[in-house]
Protein backbone atom coordinates (compact mmCIF):
# COMPACT_ATOMS: atom_id res chain seq x y z
CA UNK A 1 0.00 0.00 0.00
CA UNK A 2 1.42 3.36 -0.95
CA UNK A 3 1.71 6.17 1.58
CA UNK A 4 0.07 9.50 1.07
CA UNK A 5 2.20 12.42 2.16
CA UNK A 6 0.45 15.22 4.02
CA UNK A 7 2.24 18.55 4.31
CA UNK A 8 2.04 20.00 7.79
CA UNK A 9 2.46 23.65 8.61
CA UNK A 10 2.21 25.40 11.96
CA UNK A 11 1.63 29.15 11.82
CA UNK A 12 3.26 29.66 15.25
CA UNK A 13 5.99 27.24 16.31
CA UNK A 14 5.99 28.52 19.90
CA UNK A 15 2.23 27.95 20.28
CA UNK A 16 2.65 24.47 18.79
CA UNK A 17 5.38 23.60 21.31
CA UNK A 18 3.30 24.88 24.27
CA UNK A 19 0.21 22.92 23.15
CA UNK A 20 2.21 19.72 22.66
CA UNK A 21 3.92 20.13 26.07
CA UNK A 22 0.52 20.54 27.78
CA UNK A 23 -0.94 17.50 25.97
CA UNK A 24 2.06 15.30 26.79
CA UNK A 25 2.14 16.34 30.48
CA UNK A 26 -1.57 15.56 30.82
CA UNK A 27 -1.03 11.94 29.78
CA UNK A 28 0.03 9.28 32.27
CA UNK A 29 1.88 7.28 29.60
CA UNK A 30 3.61 7.86 26.32
CA UNK A 31 1.13 8.48 23.43
CA UNK A 32 0.98 6.17 20.41
CA UNK A 33 1.45 7.10 16.77
CA UNK A 34 -2.19 8.04 16.10
CA UNK A 35 -2.44 9.99 19.36
CA UNK A 36 0.65 12.00 18.36
CA UNK A 37 -0.91 12.73 14.97
CA UNK A 38 -4.07 13.92 16.68
CA UNK A 39 -2.07 16.13 19.06
CA UNK A 40 -0.11 17.72 16.22
CA UNK A 41 -3.20 18.47 14.15
CA UNK A 42 -5.20 19.75 17.14
CA UNK A 43 -2.34 22.13 17.92
CA UNK A 44 -2.84 23.87 14.56
CA UNK A 45 -6.63 24.08 14.77
CA UNK A 46 -8.07 20.81 13.46
CA UNK A 47 -10.38 18.55 15.47
CA UNK A 48 -8.19 15.50 14.82
CA UNK A 49 -5.99 13.89 12.19
CA UNK A 50 -8.97 12.70 10.11
CA UNK A 51 -10.31 16.26 9.98
CA UNK A 52 -6.86 17.45 8.86
CA UNK A 53 -6.69 14.83 6.06
CA UNK A 54 -10.22 15.56 4.87
CA UNK A 55 -9.59 19.29 4.81
CA UNK A 56 -6.36 18.89 2.84
CA UNK A 57 -8.01 16.52 0.35
CA UNK A 58 -10.81 19.04 -0.22
CA UNK A 59 -8.24 21.82 -0.66
CA UNK A 60 -6.44 19.72 -3.30
CA UNK A 61 -9.67 19.00 -5.16
CA UNK A 62 -10.61 22.68 -5.21
CA UNK A 63 -7.19 23.95 -6.22
CA UNK A 64 -6.60 21.39 -8.99
CA UNK A 65 -9.41 21.36 -11.55
CA UNK A 66 -10.65 17.90 -12.35
CA UNK A 67 -9.43 16.32 -15.53
CA UNK A 68 -12.22 16.32 -18.07
CA UNK A 69 -13.81 12.95 -18.65
CA UNK A 70 -12.81 11.40 -21.94
CA UNK A 71 -15.31 11.82 -24.72
CA UNK A 72 -17.66 8.84 -24.86
CA UNK A 73 -16.78 6.33 -27.52
CA UNK A 74 -19.22 5.87 -30.40
CA UNK A 75 -19.78 2.33 -31.66
CA UNK A 76 -19.72 3.25 -35.35
CA UNK A 77 -20.41 -0.33 -36.43
CA UNK A 78 -23.66 -0.35 -34.43
CA UNK A 79 -24.55 3.05 -35.90
CA UNK A 80 -23.80 1.80 -39.44
CA UNK A 81 -25.91 -1.34 -39.02
CA UNK A 82 -28.83 0.67 -37.66
CA UNK A 83 -28.47 3.34 -40.36
CA UNK A 84 -29.02 0.61 -42.97
CA UNK A 85 -32.58 0.28 -41.63
CA UNK A 86 -33.14 3.86 -42.84
CA UNK A 87 -31.70 3.13 -46.31
CA UNK A 88 -30.23 6.63 -46.75
CA UNK A 89 -33.49 8.41 -45.91
CA UNK A 90 -35.23 9.68 -42.80
CA UNK A 91 -37.74 6.82 -43.09
CA UNK A 92 -37.24 3.67 -41.02
CA UNK A 93 -37.83 1.16 -43.82
CA UNK A 94 -37.50 -1.94 -41.63
CA UNK A 95 -37.59 -2.66 -37.92
CA UNK A 96 -34.12 -3.78 -36.72
CA UNK A 97 -33.83 -7.33 -35.46
CA UNK A 98 -31.53 -6.58 -32.52
CA UNK A 99 -32.70 -4.77 -29.40
CA UNK A 100 -29.71 -2.41 -29.24
CA UNK A 101 -30.36 -1.32 -32.85
CA UNK A 102 -34.08 -0.94 -32.15
CA UNK A 103 -33.26 1.40 -29.27
CA UNK A 104 -31.02 3.51 -31.51
CA UNK A 105 -33.74 3.71 -34.15
CA UNK A 106 -36.23 4.85 -31.50
CA UNK A 107 -33.91 7.73 -30.60
CA UNK A 108 -34.08 8.86 -34.23
CA UNK A 109 -37.90 8.77 -34.07
CA UNK A 110 -37.68 10.79 -30.85
CA UNK A 111 -35.65 13.44 -32.67
CA UNK A 112 -38.50 14.01 -35.15
CA UNK A 113 -40.96 14.93 -32.38
CA UNK A 114 -41.14 18.64 -31.49
CA UNK A 115 -39.54 19.58 -28.17
CA UNK A 116 -41.56 21.10 -25.34
CA UNK A 117 -44.93 20.70 -27.00
CA UNK A 118 -48.01 18.73 -25.98
CA UNK A 119 -49.36 16.77 -28.94
CA UNK A 120 -52.53 14.81 -29.44
CA UNK A 121 -52.11 11.14 -30.29
CA UNK A 122 -53.12 11.82 -33.89
CA UNK A 123 -50.27 14.33 -34.38
CA UNK A 124 -47.73 11.86 -32.93
CA UNK A 125 -49.08 9.13 -35.22
CA UNK A 126 -48.75 11.42 -38.26
CA UNK A 127 -45.10 12.21 -37.49
CA UNK A 128 -44.23 8.59 -36.82
CA UNK A 129 -46.12 7.37 -39.90
CA UNK A 130 -44.21 9.88 -42.06
CA UNK A 131 -40.91 8.36 -40.88
CA UNK A 132 -42.08 4.74 -40.86
CA UNK A 133 -41.75 2.58 -43.97
CA UNK A 134 -42.77 -0.76 -42.49
CA UNK A 135 -46.32 0.18 -41.53
CA UNK A 136 -46.33 -0.01 -37.73
CA UNK A 137 -46.22 3.48 -36.24
CA UNK A 138 -48.03 2.15 -33.15
CA UNK A 139 -44.98 -0.02 -32.36
CA UNK A 140 -42.76 3.06 -32.58
CA UNK A 141 -45.06 5.11 -30.35
CA UNK A 142 -45.21 2.33 -27.76
CA UNK A 143 -41.41 1.92 -27.76
CA UNK A 144 -40.95 5.68 -27.31
CA UNK A 145 -43.13 5.47 -24.20
CA UNK A 146 -41.45 2.26 -22.95
CA UNK A 147 -38.00 3.83 -23.26
CA UNK A 148 -39.19 6.91 -21.33
CA UNK A 149 -38.59 9.21 -24.30
CA UNK A 150 -42.23 10.26 -24.49
CA UNK A 151 -44.81 10.70 -21.74
CA UNK A 152 -48.53 10.44 -22.18
CA UNK A 153 -51.59 11.18 -20.12
CA UNK A 154 -53.46 8.34 -18.45
CA UNK A 155 -56.14 8.42 -21.17
CA UNK A 156 -53.37 8.35 -23.88
CA UNK A 157 -54.72 11.44 -25.58
CA UNK A 158 -51.81 13.85 -25.03
CA UNK A 159 -48.14 13.03 -25.64
CA UNK A 160 -45.01 15.03 -24.86
CA UNK A 161 -41.39 14.42 -25.80
CA UNK A 162 -39.11 14.00 -22.75
CA UNK A 163 -36.02 16.16 -23.10
CA UNK A 164 -32.94 14.02 -22.57
CA UNK A 165 -29.48 13.96 -24.03
CA UNK A 166 -29.21 11.01 -26.40
CA UNK A 167 -26.35 8.59 -25.80
CA UNK A 168 -23.31 9.01 -28.09
CA UNK A 169 -24.35 6.24 -30.52
CA UNK A 170 -27.84 7.71 -30.83
CA UNK A 171 -26.50 11.24 -31.40
CA UNK A 172 -24.30 9.93 -34.20
CA UNK A 173 -27.17 7.96 -35.81
CA UNK A 174 -29.45 11.02 -35.64
CA UNK A 175 -26.72 13.06 -37.34
CA UNK A 176 -26.19 10.39 -40.05
CA UNK A 177 -29.92 9.97 -40.78
CA UNK A 178 -30.59 13.69 -40.96
CA UNK A 179 -27.52 14.29 -43.12
CA UNK A 180 -28.51 11.49 -45.53
CA UNK A 181 -32.09 12.75 -45.80
CA UNK A 182 -31.00 16.32 -46.56
CA UNK A 183 -29.03 15.32 -49.66
PDB file of C-alpha atoms in Angstrom:
ATOM      1  CA  UNK A   1       0.000   0.000   0.000  1.00  0.00           C
ATOM      2  CA  UNK A   2       1.420   3.364  -0.947  1.00  0.00           C
ATOM      3  CA  UNK A   3       1.714   6.166   1.578  1.00  0.00           C
ATOM      4  CA  UNK A   4       0.069   9.499   1.067  1.00  0.00           C
ATOM      5  CA  UNK A   5       2.203  12.419   2.157  1.00  0.00           C
ATOM      6  CA  UNK A   6       0.447  15.219   4.021  1.00  0.00           C
ATOM      7  CA  UNK A   7       2.240  18.549   4.307  1.00  0.00           C
ATOM      8  CA  UNK A   8       2.044  19.996   7.785  1.00  0.00           C
ATOM      9  CA  UNK A   9       2.457  23.650   8.614  1.00  0.00           C
ATOM     10  CA  UNK A  10       2.207  25.403  11.964  1.00  0.00           C
ATOM     11  CA  UNK A  11       1.631  29.154  11.819  1.00  0.00           C
ATOM     12  CA  UNK A  12       3.265  29.664  15.251  1.00  0.00           C
ATOM     13  CA  UNK A  13       5.991  27.238  16.315  1.00  0.00           C
ATOM     14  CA  UNK A  14       5.995  28.516  19.900  1.00  0.00           C
ATOM     15  CA  UNK A  15       2.235  27.949  20.278  1.00  0.00           C
ATOM     16  CA  UNK A  16       2.654  24.473  18.790  1.00  0.00           C
ATOM     17  CA  UNK A  17       5.377  23.599  21.309  1.00  0.00           C
ATOM     18  CA  UNK A  18       3.296  24.879  24.267  1.00  0.00           C
ATOM     19  CA  UNK A  19       0.214  22.918  23.147  1.00  0.00           C
ATOM     20  CA  UNK A  20       2.211  19.718  22.662  1.00  0.00           C
ATOM     21  CA  UNK A  21       3.923  20.134  26.071  1.00  0.00           C
ATOM     22  CA  UNK A  22       0.521  20.543  27.782  1.00  0.00           C
ATOM     23  CA  UNK A  23      -0.940  17.499  25.966  1.00  0.00           C
ATOM     24  CA  UNK A  24       2.064  15.303  26.791  1.00  0.00           C
ATOM     25  CA  UNK A  25       2.138  16.336  30.476  1.00  0.00           C
ATOM     26  CA  UNK A  26      -1.567  15.558  30.823  1.00  0.00           C
ATOM     27  CA  UNK A  27      -1.034  11.938  29.784  1.00  0.00           C
ATOM     28  CA  UNK A  28       0.025   9.279  32.274  1.00  0.00           C
ATOM     29  CA  UNK A  29       1.882   7.281  29.597  1.00  0.00           C
ATOM     30  CA  UNK A  30       3.612   7.859  26.319  1.00  0.00           C
ATOM     31  CA  UNK A  31       1.130   8.477  23.427  1.00  0.00           C
ATOM     32  CA  UNK A  32       0.982   6.171  20.414  1.00  0.00           C
ATOM     33  CA  UNK A  33       1.445   7.098  16.775  1.00  0.00           C
ATOM     34  CA  UNK A  34      -2.190   8.043  16.100  1.00  0.00           C
ATOM     35  CA  UNK A  35      -2.436   9.988  19.362  1.00  0.00           C
ATOM     36  CA  UNK A  36       0.651  11.997  18.356  1.00  0.00           C
ATOM     37  CA  UNK A  37      -0.909  12.734  14.965  1.00  0.00           C
ATOM     38  CA  UNK A  38      -4.074  13.922  16.685  1.00  0.00           C
ATOM     39  CA  UNK A  39      -2.070  16.127  19.063  1.00  0.00           C
ATOM     40  CA  UNK A  40      -0.113  17.718  16.223  1.00  0.00           C
ATOM     41  CA  UNK A  41      -3.197  18.468  14.153  1.00  0.00           C
ATOM     42  CA  UNK A  42      -5.202  19.745  17.143  1.00  0.00           C
ATOM     43  CA  UNK A  43      -2.343  22.130  17.919  1.00  0.00           C
ATOM     44  CA  UNK A  44      -2.837  23.873  14.558  1.00  0.00           C
ATOM     45  CA  UNK A  45      -6.627  24.084  14.774  1.00  0.00           C
ATOM     46  CA  UNK A  46      -8.067  20.805  13.455  1.00  0.00           C
ATOM     47  CA  UNK A  47     -10.380  18.550  15.468  1.00  0.00           C
ATOM     48  CA  UNK A  48      -8.192  15.495  14.821  1.00  0.00           C
ATOM     49  CA  UNK A  49      -5.994  13.891  12.188  1.00  0.00           C
ATOM     50  CA  UNK A  50      -8.970  12.703  10.111  1.00  0.00           C
ATOM     51  CA  UNK A  51     -10.311  16.255   9.975  1.00  0.00           C
ATOM     52  CA  UNK A  52      -6.859  17.447   8.863  1.00  0.00           C
ATOM     53  CA  UNK A  53      -6.687  14.834   6.055  1.00  0.00           C
ATOM     54  CA  UNK A  54     -10.223  15.558   4.866  1.00  0.00           C
ATOM     55  CA  UNK A  55      -9.586  19.291   4.815  1.00  0.00           C
ATOM     56  CA  UNK A  56      -6.355  18.889   2.844  1.00  0.00           C
ATOM     57  CA  UNK A  57      -8.006  16.520   0.354  1.00  0.00           C
ATOM     58  CA  UNK A  58     -10.806  19.045  -0.221  1.00  0.00           C
ATOM     59  CA  UNK A  59      -8.243  21.821  -0.662  1.00  0.00           C
ATOM     60  CA  UNK A  60      -6.436  19.720  -3.302  1.00  0.00           C
ATOM     61  CA  UNK A  61      -9.665  19.002  -5.163  1.00  0.00           C
ATOM     62  CA  UNK A  62     -10.609  22.677  -5.211  1.00  0.00           C
ATOM     63  CA  UNK A  63      -7.189  23.946  -6.221  1.00  0.00           C
ATOM     64  CA  UNK A  64      -6.599  21.395  -8.990  1.00  0.00           C
ATOM     65  CA  UNK A  65      -9.411  21.360 -11.549  1.00  0.00           C
ATOM     66  CA  UNK A  66     -10.650  17.904 -12.351  1.00  0.00           C
ATOM     67  CA  UNK A  67      -9.427  16.316 -15.529  1.00  0.00           C
ATOM     68  CA  UNK A  68     -12.222  16.321 -18.066  1.00  0.00           C
ATOM     69  CA  UNK A  69     -13.809  12.949 -18.652  1.00  0.00           C
ATOM     70  CA  UNK A  70     -12.810  11.398 -21.938  1.00  0.00           C
ATOM     71  CA  UNK A  71     -15.310  11.816 -24.718  1.00  0.00           C
ATOM     72  CA  UNK A  72     -17.656   8.843 -24.859  1.00  0.00           C
ATOM     73  CA  UNK A  73     -16.784   6.331 -27.524  1.00  0.00           C
ATOM     74  CA  UNK A  74     -19.220   5.866 -30.395  1.00  0.00           C
ATOM     75  CA  UNK A  75     -19.781   2.330 -31.663  1.00  0.00           C
ATOM     76  CA  UNK A  76     -19.719   3.248 -35.353  1.00  0.00           C
ATOM     77  CA  UNK A  77     -20.406  -0.326 -36.429  1.00  0.00           C
ATOM     78  CA  UNK A  78     -23.658  -0.345 -34.427  1.00  0.00           C
ATOM     79  CA  UNK A  79     -24.553   3.048 -35.902  1.00  0.00           C
ATOM     80  CA  UNK A  80     -23.800   1.801 -39.437  1.00  0.00           C
ATOM     81  CA  UNK A  81     -25.907  -1.341 -39.021  1.00  0.00           C
ATOM     82  CA  UNK A  82     -28.834   0.667 -37.658  1.00  0.00           C
ATOM     83  CA  UNK A  83     -28.472   3.338 -40.364  1.00  0.00           C
ATOM     84  CA  UNK A  84     -29.025   0.615 -42.972  1.00  0.00           C
ATOM     85  CA  UNK A  85     -32.582   0.279 -41.627  1.00  0.00           C
ATOM     86  CA  UNK A  86     -33.141   3.862 -42.838  1.00  0.00           C
ATOM     87  CA  UNK A  87     -31.703   3.133 -46.310  1.00  0.00           C
ATOM     88  CA  UNK A  88     -30.230   6.629 -46.747  1.00  0.00           C
ATOM     89  CA  UNK A  89     -33.485   8.408 -45.913  1.00  0.00           C
ATOM     90  CA  UNK A  90     -35.234   9.682 -42.802  1.00  0.00           C
ATOM     91  CA  UNK A  91     -37.736   6.820 -43.094  1.00  0.00           C
ATOM     92  CA  UNK A  92     -37.235   3.670 -41.025  1.00  0.00           C
ATOM     93  CA  UNK A  93     -37.833   1.159 -43.821  1.00  0.00           C
ATOM     94  CA  UNK A  94     -37.495  -1.938 -41.628  1.00  0.00           C
ATOM     95  CA  UNK A  95     -37.589  -2.662 -37.916  1.00  0.00           C
ATOM     96  CA  UNK A  96     -34.120  -3.779 -36.718  1.00  0.00           C
ATOM     97  CA  UNK A  97     -33.832  -7.332 -35.461  1.00  0.00           C
ATOM     98  CA  UNK A  98     -31.534  -6.581 -32.520  1.00  0.00           C
ATOM     99  CA  UNK A  99     -32.697  -4.772 -29.400  1.00  0.00           C
ATOM    100  CA  UNK A 100     -29.709  -2.413 -29.241  1.00  0.00           C
ATOM    101  CA  UNK A 101     -30.357  -1.323 -32.851  1.00  0.00           C
ATOM    102  CA  UNK A 102     -34.084  -0.936 -32.151  1.00  0.00           C
ATOM    103  CA  UNK A 103     -33.257   1.396 -29.273  1.00  0.00           C
ATOM    104  CA  UNK A 104     -31.018   3.514 -31.505  1.00  0.00           C
ATOM    105  CA  UNK A 105     -33.738   3.710 -34.146  1.00  0.00           C
ATOM    106  CA  UNK A 106     -36.233   4.851 -31.504  1.00  0.00           C
ATOM    107  CA  UNK A 107     -33.906   7.733 -30.601  1.00  0.00           C
ATOM    108  CA  UNK A 108     -34.081   8.862 -34.232  1.00  0.00           C
ATOM    109  CA  UNK A 109     -37.897   8.767 -34.070  1.00  0.00           C
ATOM    110  CA  UNK A 110     -37.681  10.787 -30.845  1.00  0.00           C
ATOM    111  CA  UNK A 111     -35.646  13.440 -32.669  1.00  0.00           C
ATOM    112  CA  UNK A 112     -38.500  14.010 -35.154  1.00  0.00           C
ATOM    113  CA  UNK A 113     -40.960  14.929 -32.379  1.00  0.00           C
ATOM    114  CA  UNK A 114     -41.142  18.641 -31.485  1.00  0.00           C
ATOM    115  CA  UNK A 115     -39.544  19.585 -28.174  1.00  0.00           C
ATOM    116  CA  UNK A 116     -41.562  21.100 -25.343  1.00  0.00           C
ATOM    117  CA  UNK A 117     -44.926  20.701 -27.004  1.00  0.00           C
ATOM    118  CA  UNK A 118     -48.012  18.730 -25.980  1.00  0.00           C
ATOM    119  CA  UNK A 119     -49.363  16.774 -28.936  1.00  0.00           C
ATOM    120  CA  UNK A 120     -52.534  14.807 -29.443  1.00  0.00           C
ATOM    121  CA  UNK A 121     -52.106  11.136 -30.288  1.00  0.00           C
ATOM    122  CA  UNK A 122     -53.118  11.821 -33.887  1.00  0.00           C
ATOM    123  CA  UNK A 123     -50.267  14.327 -34.384  1.00  0.00           C
ATOM    124  CA  UNK A 124     -47.729  11.856 -32.926  1.00  0.00           C
ATOM    125  CA  UNK A 125     -49.081   9.133 -35.216  1.00  0.00           C
ATOM    126  CA  UNK A 126     -48.751  11.422 -38.262  1.00  0.00           C
ATOM    127  CA  UNK A 127     -45.100  12.212 -37.486  1.00  0.00           C
ATOM    128  CA  UNK A 128     -44.226   8.586 -36.818  1.00  0.00           C
ATOM    129  CA  UNK A 129     -46.119   7.371 -39.901  1.00  0.00           C
ATOM    130  CA  UNK A 130     -44.211   9.882 -42.059  1.00  0.00           C
ATOM    131  CA  UNK A 131     -40.906   8.357 -40.883  1.00  0.00           C
ATOM    132  CA  UNK A 132     -42.084   4.738 -40.862  1.00  0.00           C
ATOM    133  CA  UNK A 133     -41.748   2.581 -43.970  1.00  0.00           C
ATOM    134  CA  UNK A 134     -42.766  -0.761 -42.492  1.00  0.00           C
ATOM    135  CA  UNK A 135     -46.316   0.176 -41.533  1.00  0.00           C
ATOM    136  CA  UNK A 136     -46.327  -0.012 -37.730  1.00  0.00           C
ATOM    137  CA  UNK A 137     -46.222   3.478 -36.241  1.00  0.00           C
ATOM    138  CA  UNK A 138     -48.031   2.147 -33.149  1.00  0.00           C
ATOM    139  CA  UNK A 139     -44.984  -0.021 -32.357  1.00  0.00           C
ATOM    140  CA  UNK A 140     -42.763   3.060 -32.582  1.00  0.00           C
ATOM    141  CA  UNK A 141     -45.061   5.112 -30.351  1.00  0.00           C
ATOM    142  CA  UNK A 142     -45.210   2.327 -27.757  1.00  0.00           C
ATOM    143  CA  UNK A 143     -41.411   1.925 -27.756  1.00  0.00           C
ATOM    144  CA  UNK A 144     -40.951   5.681 -27.308  1.00  0.00           C
ATOM    145  CA  UNK A 145     -43.128   5.472 -24.195  1.00  0.00           C
ATOM    146  CA  UNK A 146     -41.454   2.265 -22.952  1.00  0.00           C
ATOM    147  CA  UNK A 147     -37.998   3.834 -23.256  1.00  0.00           C
ATOM    148  CA  UNK A 148     -39.189   6.906 -21.332  1.00  0.00           C
ATOM    149  CA  UNK A 149     -38.588   9.209 -24.301  1.00  0.00           C
ATOM    150  CA  UNK A 150     -42.234  10.257 -24.492  1.00  0.00           C
ATOM    151  CA  UNK A 151     -44.805  10.701 -21.736  1.00  0.00           C
ATOM    152  CA  UNK A 152     -48.528  10.437 -22.176  1.00  0.00           C
ATOM    153  CA  UNK A 153     -51.593  11.175 -20.115  1.00  0.00           C
ATOM    154  CA  UNK A 154     -53.461   8.339 -18.447  1.00  0.00           C
ATOM    155  CA  UNK A 155     -56.136   8.424 -21.173  1.00  0.00           C
ATOM    156  CA  UNK A 156     -53.368   8.352 -23.876  1.00  0.00           C
ATOM    157  CA  UNK A 157     -54.720  11.441 -25.585  1.00  0.00           C
ATOM    158  CA  UNK A 158     -51.807  13.845 -25.029  1.00  0.00           C
ATOM    159  CA  UNK A 159     -48.135  13.025 -25.640  1.00  0.00           C
ATOM    160  CA  UNK A 160     -45.010  15.027 -24.855  1.00  0.00           C
ATOM    161  CA  UNK A 161     -41.389  14.416 -25.796  1.00  0.00           C
ATOM    162  CA  UNK A 162     -39.111  14.000 -22.749  1.00  0.00           C
ATOM    163  CA  UNK A 163     -36.023  16.158 -23.097  1.00  0.00           C
ATOM    164  CA  UNK A 164     -32.936  14.021 -22.572  1.00  0.00           C
ATOM    165  CA  UNK A 165     -29.477  13.962 -24.030  1.00  0.00           C
ATOM    166  CA  UNK A 166     -29.214  11.007 -26.397  1.00  0.00           C
ATOM    167  CA  UNK A 167     -26.349   8.585 -25.800  1.00  0.00           C
ATOM    168  CA  UNK A 168     -23.305   9.007 -28.088  1.00  0.00           C
ATOM    169  CA  UNK A 169     -24.350   6.244 -30.524  1.00  0.00           C
ATOM    170  CA  UNK A 170     -27.844   7.712 -30.827  1.00  0.00           C
ATOM    171  CA  UNK A 171     -26.499  11.237 -31.401  1.00  0.00           C
ATOM    172  CA  UNK A 172     -24.297   9.925 -34.196  1.00  0.00           C
ATOM    173  CA  UNK A 173     -27.173   7.964 -35.806  1.00  0.00           C
ATOM    174  CA  UNK A 174     -29.454  11.023 -35.638  1.00  0.00           C
ATOM    175  CA  UNK A 175     -26.722  13.055 -37.345  1.00  0.00           C
ATOM    176  CA  UNK A 176     -26.190  10.386 -40.046  1.00  0.00           C
ATOM    177  CA  UNK A 177     -29.922   9.966 -40.778  1.00  0.00           C
ATOM    178  CA  UNK A 178     -30.594  13.689 -40.957  1.00  0.00           C
ATOM    179  CA  UNK A 179     -27.522  14.294 -43.120  1.00  0.00           C
ATOM    180  CA  UNK A 180     -28.514  11.495 -45.529  1.00  0.00           C
ATOM    181  CA  UNK A 181     -32.086  12.751 -45.803  1.00  0.00           C
ATOM    182  CA  UNK A 182     -31.003  16.324 -46.559  1.00  0.00           C
ATOM    183  CA  UNK A 183     -29.026  15.317 -49.662  1.00  0.00           C
TER     184      UNK A 183
END
